[in-house]
Short mmCIF file of N, CA and C in Angstrom, two decimals:
data_model
loop_
_atom_site.label_atom_id
_atom_site.label_comp_id
_atom_site.label_asym_id
_atom_site.label_seq_id
_atom_site.Cartn_x
_atom_site.Cartn_y
_atom_site.Cartn_z
N MET A 1 103.63 45.92 1.89
CA MET A 1 102.40 45.29 2.35
C MET A 1 101.37 45.22 1.23
N SER A 2 101.31 46.28 0.43
CA SER A 2 100.32 46.30 -0.66
C SER A 2 100.60 45.20 -1.67
N MET A 3 101.86 45.07 -2.06
CA MET A 3 102.20 44.04 -3.04
C MET A 3 102.00 42.64 -2.46
N HIS A 4 102.31 42.47 -1.19
CA HIS A 4 102.09 41.17 -0.57
C HIS A 4 100.61 40.83 -0.59
N GLY A 5 99.78 41.78 -0.24
CA GLY A 5 98.34 41.54 -0.21
C GLY A 5 97.78 41.17 -1.57
N ILE A 6 98.14 41.93 -2.58
CA ILE A 6 97.56 41.66 -3.91
C ILE A 6 98.16 40.42 -4.53
N MET A 7 99.43 40.13 -4.25
CA MET A 7 100.03 38.90 -4.78
C MET A 7 99.39 37.67 -4.14
N MET A 8 99.08 37.75 -2.86
CA MET A 8 98.43 36.62 -2.20
C MET A 8 97.03 36.40 -2.75
N ILE A 9 96.32 37.47 -3.04
CA ILE A 9 94.97 37.34 -3.56
C ILE A 9 94.99 36.87 -5.01
N SER A 10 95.75 37.56 -5.85
CA SER A 10 95.68 37.28 -7.28
C SER A 10 96.48 36.07 -7.70
N VAL A 11 97.61 35.83 -7.07
CA VAL A 11 98.46 34.74 -7.53
C VAL A 11 98.25 33.49 -6.67
N ALA A 12 98.47 33.63 -5.39
CA ALA A 12 98.44 32.44 -4.54
C ALA A 12 97.03 31.85 -4.42
N VAL A 13 96.08 32.65 -4.02
CA VAL A 13 94.74 32.11 -3.77
C VAL A 13 94.02 31.77 -5.07
N ALA A 14 93.85 32.75 -5.94
CA ALA A 14 93.04 32.54 -7.14
C ALA A 14 93.68 31.57 -8.12
N ALA A 15 94.98 31.68 -8.35
CA ALA A 15 95.63 30.79 -9.31
C ALA A 15 95.67 29.35 -8.80
N VAL A 16 95.93 29.17 -7.52
CA VAL A 16 95.97 27.82 -6.98
C VAL A 16 94.57 27.21 -6.98
N ILE A 17 93.58 27.97 -6.55
CA ILE A 17 92.21 27.45 -6.55
C ILE A 17 91.75 27.17 -7.98
N GLY A 18 92.06 28.09 -8.90
CA GLY A 18 91.68 27.87 -10.29
C GLY A 18 92.36 26.65 -10.89
N GLY A 19 93.65 26.47 -10.60
CA GLY A 19 94.36 25.30 -11.11
C GLY A 19 93.81 24.00 -10.54
N LEU A 20 93.55 24.00 -9.25
CA LEU A 20 92.97 22.81 -8.62
C LEU A 20 91.58 22.53 -9.19
N GLY A 21 90.80 23.59 -9.38
CA GLY A 21 89.47 23.42 -9.95
C GLY A 21 89.51 22.89 -11.37
N ASN A 22 90.43 23.40 -12.18
CA ASN A 22 90.56 22.93 -13.56
C ASN A 22 90.91 21.45 -13.62
N TYR A 23 91.67 20.99 -12.66
CA TYR A 23 92.04 19.58 -12.61
C TYR A 23 90.90 18.73 -12.05
N ALA A 24 90.32 19.17 -10.94
CA ALA A 24 89.40 18.31 -10.20
C ALA A 24 87.96 18.33 -10.71
N ILE A 25 87.48 19.47 -11.16
CA ILE A 25 86.05 19.56 -11.54
C ILE A 25 85.66 18.54 -12.61
N PRO A 26 86.38 18.45 -13.74
CA PRO A 26 85.97 17.45 -14.73
C PRO A 26 85.98 16.02 -14.18
N ILE A 27 86.94 15.71 -13.34
CA ILE A 27 87.01 14.37 -12.75
C ILE A 27 85.80 14.14 -11.83
N LEU A 28 85.49 15.11 -11.00
CA LEU A 28 84.42 14.95 -10.01
C LEU A 28 83.03 14.91 -10.62
N ILE A 29 82.84 15.53 -11.78
CA ILE A 29 81.50 15.52 -12.40
C ILE A 29 81.40 14.52 -13.55
N GLY A 30 82.50 13.84 -13.87
CA GLY A 30 82.48 12.83 -14.92
C GLY A 30 82.57 13.41 -16.33
N ALA A 31 83.19 14.57 -16.48
CA ALA A 31 83.35 15.18 -17.79
C ALA A 31 84.74 14.88 -18.34
N ASP A 32 84.87 14.99 -19.66
CA ASP A 32 86.18 14.77 -20.29
C ASP A 32 87.12 15.94 -20.07
N ASP A 33 86.58 17.15 -20.09
CA ASP A 33 87.40 18.36 -19.98
C ASP A 33 86.47 19.50 -19.57
N MET A 34 87.03 20.68 -19.45
CA MET A 34 86.22 21.87 -19.19
C MET A 34 85.39 22.18 -20.43
N ALA A 35 84.35 22.97 -20.27
CA ALA A 35 83.44 23.28 -21.37
C ALA A 35 84.14 24.02 -22.51
N PHE A 36 85.00 24.97 -22.17
CA PHE A 36 85.70 25.77 -23.18
C PHE A 36 87.20 25.63 -22.96
N PRO A 37 87.83 24.61 -23.55
CA PRO A 37 89.26 24.39 -23.30
C PRO A 37 90.14 25.55 -23.76
N ARG A 38 89.80 26.19 -24.85
CA ARG A 38 90.62 27.32 -25.32
C ARG A 38 90.50 28.52 -24.40
N LEU A 39 89.30 28.77 -23.90
CA LEU A 39 89.12 29.83 -22.91
C LEU A 39 89.90 29.50 -21.65
N ASN A 40 89.89 28.23 -21.30
CA ASN A 40 90.65 27.76 -20.14
C ASN A 40 92.14 28.03 -20.33
N ALA A 41 92.66 27.71 -21.51
CA ALA A 41 94.08 27.96 -21.79
C ALA A 41 94.39 29.45 -21.81
N MET A 42 93.47 30.24 -22.37
CA MET A 42 93.69 31.69 -22.41
C MET A 42 93.79 32.26 -21.00
N THR A 43 92.90 31.84 -20.12
CA THR A 43 92.96 32.37 -18.75
C THR A 43 94.22 31.92 -18.04
N TYR A 44 94.70 30.75 -18.36
CA TYR A 44 95.97 30.28 -17.78
C TYR A 44 97.13 31.14 -18.25
N TRP A 45 97.21 31.42 -19.52
CA TRP A 45 98.34 32.16 -20.08
C TRP A 45 98.24 33.66 -19.85
N MET A 46 97.13 34.13 -19.31
CA MET A 46 97.02 35.55 -18.95
C MET A 46 97.59 35.80 -17.55
N ILE A 47 97.78 34.78 -16.76
CA ILE A 47 98.30 34.94 -15.40
C ILE A 47 99.78 35.35 -15.38
N PRO A 48 100.68 34.75 -16.17
CA PRO A 48 102.09 35.18 -16.11
C PRO A 48 102.31 36.67 -16.39
N PRO A 49 101.65 37.29 -17.38
CA PRO A 49 101.83 38.75 -17.53
C PRO A 49 101.36 39.53 -16.30
N VAL A 50 100.31 39.05 -15.64
CA VAL A 50 99.84 39.71 -14.42
C VAL A 50 100.93 39.63 -13.35
N VAL A 51 101.50 38.44 -13.17
CA VAL A 51 102.53 38.24 -12.15
C VAL A 51 103.75 39.10 -12.46
N LEU A 52 104.21 39.07 -13.70
CA LEU A 52 105.41 39.84 -14.08
C LEU A 52 105.18 41.34 -13.92
N THR A 53 104.00 41.81 -14.30
CA THR A 53 103.70 43.24 -14.14
C THR A 53 103.65 43.63 -12.68
N LEU A 54 103.00 42.81 -11.86
CA LEU A 54 102.94 43.11 -10.43
C LEU A 54 104.32 43.07 -9.79
N LEU A 55 105.17 42.14 -10.22
CA LEU A 55 106.52 42.08 -9.67
C LEU A 55 107.38 43.25 -10.13
N ALA A 56 107.04 43.86 -11.25
CA ALA A 56 107.80 45.02 -11.75
C ALA A 56 107.40 46.31 -11.04
N VAL A 57 106.21 46.37 -10.50
CA VAL A 57 105.70 47.60 -9.88
C VAL A 57 106.62 48.15 -8.78
N PRO A 58 107.14 47.34 -7.85
CA PRO A 58 108.01 47.91 -6.82
C PRO A 58 109.29 48.52 -7.37
N PHE A 59 109.75 48.06 -8.50
CA PHE A 59 110.98 48.58 -9.09
C PHE A 59 110.75 49.81 -9.96
N LEU A 60 109.49 50.11 -10.24
CA LEU A 60 109.14 51.26 -11.07
C LEU A 60 108.29 52.24 -10.27
N ASP A 61 108.84 52.84 -9.26
CA ASP A 61 108.21 53.84 -8.40
C ASP A 61 107.29 53.28 -7.34
N GLY A 62 107.05 52.01 -7.30
CA GLY A 62 106.26 51.43 -6.23
C GLY A 62 104.77 51.69 -6.33
N LEU A 63 104.10 51.35 -5.26
CA LEU A 63 102.65 51.47 -5.18
C LEU A 63 102.32 52.24 -3.91
N GLU A 64 101.77 53.42 -4.06
CA GLU A 64 101.51 54.27 -2.90
C GLU A 64 100.07 54.25 -2.42
N ALA A 65 99.17 53.73 -3.21
CA ALA A 65 97.76 53.80 -2.87
C ALA A 65 97.24 52.54 -2.20
N GLY A 66 98.11 51.57 -1.94
CA GLY A 66 97.67 50.34 -1.29
C GLY A 66 97.02 49.39 -2.28
N TRP A 67 96.78 48.16 -1.83
CA TRP A 67 96.22 47.16 -2.73
C TRP A 67 94.77 47.45 -3.09
N THR A 68 94.11 48.30 -2.32
CA THR A 68 92.73 48.66 -2.65
C THR A 68 92.66 49.75 -3.71
N ALA A 69 93.75 50.50 -3.91
CA ALA A 69 93.87 51.53 -4.96
C ALA A 69 92.80 52.62 -4.82
N TYR A 70 92.57 53.06 -3.60
CA TYR A 70 91.56 54.09 -3.37
C TYR A 70 91.97 55.43 -3.98
N PRO A 71 91.07 56.06 -4.73
CA PRO A 71 91.30 57.45 -5.11
C PRO A 71 90.97 58.35 -3.93
N PRO A 72 91.41 59.53 -3.88
CA PRO A 72 92.12 60.27 -4.92
C PRO A 72 93.61 59.98 -4.99
N LEU A 73 94.18 59.28 -3.98
CA LEU A 73 95.61 59.02 -4.01
C LEU A 73 96.00 58.18 -5.23
N ALA A 74 95.18 57.21 -5.60
CA ALA A 74 95.49 56.37 -6.75
C ALA A 74 95.48 57.15 -8.06
N VAL A 75 94.82 58.30 -8.06
CA VAL A 75 94.74 59.11 -9.28
C VAL A 75 95.91 60.10 -9.36
N VAL A 76 96.27 60.70 -8.24
CA VAL A 76 97.25 61.79 -8.28
C VAL A 76 98.69 61.35 -8.03
N THR A 77 98.93 60.16 -7.53
CA THR A 77 100.28 59.72 -7.22
C THR A 77 101.12 59.52 -8.49
N ASP A 78 102.41 59.72 -8.36
CA ASP A 78 103.32 59.52 -9.50
C ASP A 78 103.89 58.11 -9.51
N SER A 79 103.35 57.22 -8.73
CA SER A 79 103.87 55.85 -8.66
C SER A 79 103.45 55.07 -9.91
N SER A 80 103.73 53.80 -9.89
CA SER A 80 103.36 52.96 -11.04
C SER A 80 101.95 52.38 -10.86
N GLN A 81 101.04 53.23 -10.43
CA GLN A 81 99.65 52.84 -10.22
C GLN A 81 98.99 52.40 -11.53
N THR A 82 99.37 53.00 -12.64
CA THR A 82 98.78 52.63 -13.93
C THR A 82 99.11 51.18 -14.27
N MET A 83 100.35 50.79 -14.06
CA MET A 83 100.73 49.39 -14.31
C MET A 83 99.97 48.45 -13.38
N PHE A 84 99.85 48.85 -12.13
CA PHE A 84 99.11 48.04 -11.17
C PHE A 84 97.66 47.87 -11.63
N ASN A 85 97.02 48.97 -12.04
CA ASN A 85 95.63 48.90 -12.50
C ASN A 85 95.49 47.97 -13.69
N LEU A 86 96.40 48.09 -14.65
CA LEU A 86 96.33 47.23 -15.84
C LEU A 86 96.50 45.76 -15.47
N ALA A 87 97.42 45.47 -14.57
CA ALA A 87 97.64 44.08 -14.15
C ALA A 87 96.40 43.52 -13.45
N ILE A 88 95.82 44.29 -12.56
CA ILE A 88 94.65 43.79 -11.82
C ILE A 88 93.43 43.70 -12.73
N MET A 89 93.32 44.61 -13.67
CA MET A 89 92.21 44.51 -14.64
C MET A 89 92.35 43.25 -15.49
N LEU A 90 93.56 42.94 -15.92
CA LEU A 90 93.79 41.71 -16.68
C LEU A 90 93.48 40.49 -15.82
N PHE A 91 93.88 40.54 -14.57
CA PHE A 91 93.56 39.43 -13.68
C PHE A 91 92.04 39.31 -13.49
N GLY A 92 91.36 40.45 -13.41
CA GLY A 92 89.90 40.42 -13.31
C GLY A 92 89.25 39.75 -14.51
N LEU A 93 89.79 40.01 -15.70
CA LEU A 93 89.26 39.35 -16.90
C LEU A 93 89.46 37.85 -16.84
N THR A 94 90.60 37.41 -16.31
CA THR A 94 90.81 35.97 -16.18
C THR A 94 89.83 35.36 -15.19
N SER A 95 89.54 36.07 -14.12
CA SER A 95 88.58 35.57 -13.12
C SER A 95 87.18 35.47 -13.72
N ILE A 96 86.79 36.47 -14.47
CA ILE A 96 85.46 36.48 -15.09
C ILE A 96 85.34 35.33 -16.09
N ALA A 97 86.35 35.18 -16.95
CA ALA A 97 86.31 34.12 -17.97
C ALA A 97 86.37 32.73 -17.33
N SER A 98 87.19 32.57 -16.30
CA SER A 98 87.26 31.27 -15.61
C SER A 98 85.95 30.95 -14.92
N GLY A 99 85.35 31.97 -14.31
CA GLY A 99 84.05 31.75 -13.66
C GLY A 99 83.00 31.27 -14.64
N LEU A 100 82.97 31.88 -15.80
CA LEU A 100 82.03 31.46 -16.85
C LEU A 100 82.29 30.01 -17.25
N ASN A 101 83.56 29.67 -17.44
CA ASN A 101 83.92 28.31 -17.85
C ASN A 101 83.53 27.28 -16.80
N PHE A 102 83.77 27.57 -15.54
CA PHE A 102 83.40 26.64 -14.48
C PHE A 102 81.88 26.47 -14.40
N ILE A 103 81.15 27.56 -14.48
CA ILE A 103 79.69 27.48 -14.38
C ILE A 103 79.11 26.65 -15.52
N VAL A 104 79.54 26.92 -16.74
CA VAL A 104 79.03 26.17 -17.89
C VAL A 104 79.43 24.70 -17.79
N THR A 105 80.64 24.43 -17.37
CA THR A 105 81.10 23.04 -17.22
C THR A 105 80.24 22.30 -16.19
N ILE A 106 80.02 22.91 -15.05
CA ILE A 106 79.26 22.23 -13.99
C ILE A 106 77.80 22.05 -14.38
N ILE A 107 77.22 23.01 -15.06
CA ILE A 107 75.80 22.90 -15.43
C ILE A 107 75.59 21.90 -16.56
N TYR A 108 76.41 21.96 -17.60
CA TYR A 108 76.11 21.22 -18.83
C TYR A 108 76.93 19.96 -19.06
N LEU A 109 78.04 19.75 -18.38
CA LEU A 109 78.88 18.59 -18.67
C LEU A 109 78.88 17.53 -17.58
N ARG A 110 77.90 17.58 -16.70
CA ARG A 110 77.83 16.54 -15.67
C ARG A 110 77.46 15.20 -16.32
N ALA A 111 78.01 14.14 -15.77
CA ALA A 111 77.71 12.79 -16.27
C ALA A 111 76.24 12.46 -16.02
N PRO A 112 75.67 11.56 -16.83
CA PRO A 112 74.29 11.14 -16.57
C PRO A 112 74.16 10.57 -15.15
N GLY A 113 73.16 10.98 -14.45
CA GLY A 113 72.95 10.53 -13.08
C GLY A 113 73.61 11.42 -12.04
N MET A 114 74.49 12.33 -12.47
CA MET A 114 75.14 13.26 -11.54
C MET A 114 74.19 14.44 -11.35
N THR A 115 73.26 14.27 -10.42
CA THR A 115 72.28 15.32 -10.17
C THR A 115 72.91 16.38 -9.28
N TRP A 116 72.18 17.47 -9.11
CA TRP A 116 72.68 18.56 -8.25
C TRP A 116 72.86 18.08 -6.82
N GLY A 117 72.04 17.17 -6.38
CA GLY A 117 72.15 16.64 -5.02
C GLY A 117 73.32 15.70 -4.81
N ARG A 118 73.87 15.18 -5.88
CA ARG A 118 74.99 14.24 -5.78
C ARG A 118 76.35 14.92 -6.00
N LEU A 119 76.35 16.19 -6.30
CA LEU A 119 77.62 16.88 -6.55
C LEU A 119 78.46 16.93 -5.28
N PRO A 120 79.74 16.66 -5.38
CA PRO A 120 80.61 16.80 -4.21
C PRO A 120 80.66 18.25 -3.72
N ILE A 121 80.98 18.43 -2.46
CA ILE A 121 80.99 19.77 -1.86
C ILE A 121 82.02 20.67 -2.54
N PHE A 122 83.13 20.11 -3.02
CA PHE A 122 84.13 20.91 -3.73
C PHE A 122 83.54 21.50 -5.01
N VAL A 123 82.73 20.73 -5.71
CA VAL A 123 82.10 21.22 -6.94
C VAL A 123 81.12 22.35 -6.60
N TRP A 124 80.36 22.18 -5.54
CA TRP A 124 79.46 23.25 -5.11
C TRP A 124 80.24 24.51 -4.74
N ALA A 125 81.33 24.33 -4.04
CA ALA A 125 82.14 25.48 -3.64
C ALA A 125 82.70 26.20 -4.86
N MET A 126 83.18 25.46 -5.84
CA MET A 126 83.69 26.08 -7.07
C MET A 126 82.56 26.74 -7.85
N PHE A 127 81.39 26.16 -7.84
CA PHE A 127 80.24 26.75 -8.54
C PHE A 127 79.88 28.10 -7.93
N VAL A 128 79.78 28.16 -6.63
CA VAL A 128 79.44 29.41 -5.95
C VAL A 128 80.56 30.44 -6.12
N THR A 129 81.81 30.00 -5.98
CA THR A 129 82.95 30.90 -6.16
C THR A 129 82.98 31.44 -7.58
N SER A 130 82.69 30.60 -8.54
CA SER A 130 82.68 31.03 -9.95
C SER A 130 81.56 32.02 -10.21
N PHE A 131 80.41 31.79 -9.60
CA PHE A 131 79.30 32.73 -9.73
C PHE A 131 79.70 34.10 -9.17
N LEU A 132 80.32 34.10 -8.00
CA LEU A 132 80.77 35.36 -7.41
C LEU A 132 81.81 36.05 -8.31
N ALA A 133 82.75 35.28 -8.83
CA ALA A 133 83.79 35.86 -9.70
C ALA A 133 83.18 36.41 -10.98
N LEU A 134 82.24 35.70 -11.55
CA LEU A 134 81.64 36.12 -12.82
C LEU A 134 80.83 37.41 -12.66
N PHE A 135 80.07 37.52 -11.61
CA PHE A 135 79.16 38.65 -11.50
C PHE A 135 79.70 39.83 -10.69
N PHE A 136 80.62 39.60 -9.77
CA PHE A 136 81.04 40.70 -8.90
C PHE A 136 82.41 41.26 -9.21
N THR A 137 83.24 40.52 -9.92
CA THR A 137 84.55 41.05 -10.30
C THR A 137 84.40 42.21 -11.27
N GLN A 138 83.32 42.24 -11.98
CA GLN A 138 83.07 43.32 -12.94
C GLN A 138 83.03 44.69 -12.26
N GLY A 139 82.53 44.75 -11.04
CA GLY A 139 82.50 46.01 -10.31
C GLY A 139 83.89 46.55 -10.03
N PHE A 140 84.78 45.69 -9.58
CA PHE A 140 86.16 46.09 -9.32
C PHE A 140 86.84 46.50 -10.62
N PHE A 141 86.58 45.77 -11.68
CA PHE A 141 87.14 46.10 -12.99
C PHE A 141 86.71 47.50 -13.42
N VAL A 142 85.44 47.79 -13.28
CA VAL A 142 84.93 49.11 -13.68
C VAL A 142 85.55 50.21 -12.82
N GLY A 143 85.66 49.97 -11.52
CA GLY A 143 86.27 50.97 -10.65
C GLY A 143 87.73 51.24 -11.02
N LEU A 144 88.50 50.19 -11.27
CA LEU A 144 89.89 50.37 -11.68
C LEU A 144 89.99 51.04 -13.05
N PHE A 145 89.06 50.72 -13.93
CA PHE A 145 89.06 51.36 -15.24
C PHE A 145 88.77 52.85 -15.13
N MET A 146 87.88 53.21 -14.21
CA MET A 146 87.59 54.63 -13.99
C MET A 146 88.81 55.36 -13.41
N VAL A 147 89.54 54.70 -12.49
CA VAL A 147 90.78 55.28 -11.96
C VAL A 147 91.79 55.44 -13.10
N LEU A 148 91.88 54.45 -13.96
CA LEU A 148 92.78 54.52 -15.10
C LEU A 148 92.42 55.67 -16.02
N LEU A 149 91.14 55.85 -16.27
CA LEU A 149 90.70 56.98 -17.10
C LEU A 149 91.02 58.31 -16.44
N ASP A 150 90.85 58.40 -15.14
CA ASP A 150 91.21 59.63 -14.43
C ASP A 150 92.71 59.91 -14.55
N ARG A 151 93.51 58.87 -14.48
CA ARG A 151 94.97 59.04 -14.56
C ARG A 151 95.44 59.37 -15.97
N VAL A 152 94.91 58.68 -16.95
CA VAL A 152 95.44 58.76 -18.31
C VAL A 152 94.66 59.72 -19.20
N ALA A 153 93.34 59.70 -19.13
CA ALA A 153 92.51 60.47 -20.06
C ALA A 153 92.02 61.80 -19.50
N GLY A 154 92.29 62.06 -18.23
CA GLY A 154 91.89 63.33 -17.65
C GLY A 154 90.43 63.44 -17.25
N THR A 155 89.76 62.30 -17.11
CA THR A 155 88.38 62.36 -16.62
C THR A 155 88.40 62.72 -15.14
N VAL A 156 87.25 63.02 -14.57
CA VAL A 156 87.19 63.48 -13.17
C VAL A 156 86.14 62.69 -12.37
N PHE A 157 86.13 61.38 -12.53
CA PHE A 157 85.16 60.56 -11.80
C PHE A 157 85.32 60.71 -10.29
N PHE A 158 86.55 60.90 -9.81
CA PHE A 158 86.81 60.89 -8.38
C PHE A 158 87.33 62.23 -7.86
N ASP A 159 87.28 63.27 -8.64
CA ASP A 159 87.77 64.60 -8.23
C ASP A 159 86.59 65.42 -7.73
N ALA A 160 86.49 65.58 -6.42
CA ALA A 160 85.36 66.28 -5.81
C ALA A 160 85.30 67.74 -6.25
N ALA A 161 86.45 68.36 -6.49
CA ALA A 161 86.48 69.76 -6.91
C ALA A 161 85.85 69.95 -8.28
N GLU A 162 85.83 68.90 -9.09
CA GLU A 162 85.27 68.98 -10.45
C GLU A 162 83.90 68.32 -10.55
N GLY A 163 83.32 67.93 -9.44
CA GLY A 163 81.99 67.31 -9.45
C GLY A 163 82.02 65.79 -9.34
N GLY A 164 83.20 65.22 -9.23
CA GLY A 164 83.31 63.77 -9.06
C GLY A 164 83.06 63.36 -7.62
N ASP A 165 83.09 62.07 -7.37
CA ASP A 165 82.82 61.56 -6.03
C ASP A 165 83.90 60.54 -5.64
N PRO A 166 84.78 60.88 -4.70
CA PRO A 166 85.82 59.93 -4.29
C PRO A 166 85.27 58.64 -3.68
N LEU A 167 84.07 58.70 -3.13
CA LEU A 167 83.48 57.50 -2.53
C LEU A 167 82.90 56.54 -3.56
N LEU A 168 82.74 57.00 -4.80
CA LEU A 168 82.18 56.16 -5.85
C LEU A 168 83.02 54.90 -6.04
N TYR A 169 84.34 55.06 -6.00
CA TYR A 169 85.23 53.91 -6.16
C TYR A 169 85.00 52.89 -5.06
N GLN A 170 84.79 53.35 -3.84
CA GLN A 170 84.58 52.42 -2.73
C GLN A 170 83.33 51.57 -2.96
N HIS A 171 82.32 52.17 -3.56
CA HIS A 171 81.11 51.39 -3.86
C HIS A 171 81.42 50.28 -4.86
N PHE A 172 82.18 50.61 -5.91
CA PHE A 172 82.58 49.59 -6.88
C PHE A 172 83.46 48.53 -6.22
N PHE A 173 84.44 48.98 -5.45
CA PHE A 173 85.39 48.04 -4.84
C PHE A 173 84.70 47.11 -3.86
N TRP A 174 83.88 47.65 -2.99
CA TRP A 174 83.26 46.79 -1.98
C TRP A 174 82.10 45.98 -2.54
N PHE A 175 81.55 46.37 -3.68
CA PHE A 175 80.59 45.51 -4.37
C PHE A 175 81.30 44.24 -4.80
N TYR A 176 82.57 44.36 -5.12
CA TYR A 176 83.39 43.18 -5.46
C TYR A 176 83.85 42.45 -4.21
N SER A 177 84.34 43.15 -3.24
CA SER A 177 85.03 42.52 -2.13
C SER A 177 84.12 41.96 -1.05
N HIS A 178 82.95 42.52 -0.85
CA HIS A 178 82.09 41.98 0.21
C HIS A 178 81.51 40.61 -0.14
N PRO A 179 81.05 40.38 -1.36
CA PRO A 179 80.51 39.03 -1.63
C PRO A 179 81.58 37.97 -1.52
#
C-alpha cells in the first residue's frame, strides 16, 4: 500500500501533470518554450532515477514506515527507508525546480495582450499548483532530510529519549501535504 500510494503521487499524478503542463502552458500563453528549457530537461531526467529507486525498494527489505515515513519507525527500521527518503527527496527537488520554471514562464513569457484576466483556467491551475510545489515541498524535503540524518549520521531530531521530538516531522510533513 505504501509503494502504491507514493508511486501514484510521485509518478502518476505529478509526472503526468508536469508533462501536460510542459506541453500546454507555452501554447496557451503564446510562448515559444518554457522559461528555462535546460532546467525543464533536468527535471524530466531526474524522474527515471526516482521511479527506478522506488521500484527497487520492495526488493531491498521493503518499506515499513508507510508512504508518510513517520518517525520514530522510519528512523529505527532496518528496511530500505534510506533509499525511499533519497528517492522522494530527489522527486521533491524536481517539483521545486518545475514549480519555479512554470511560475517564471507564466509571469514573464506571456504573449502581448495575454493579461492575467485572459489566462485560461488550466494556466491558472498550473500557476497555483506550481506556487504550492515551490514553497511547500521544501518542508517535506527538510523533514525527510532530518530522518535521513537520524538514520545515517546519528542525529536525534526525532528521538524523545535524547531530547528530540517525534511530532516535529509531522509538522514538516503536513506543512507540505495540507496546502
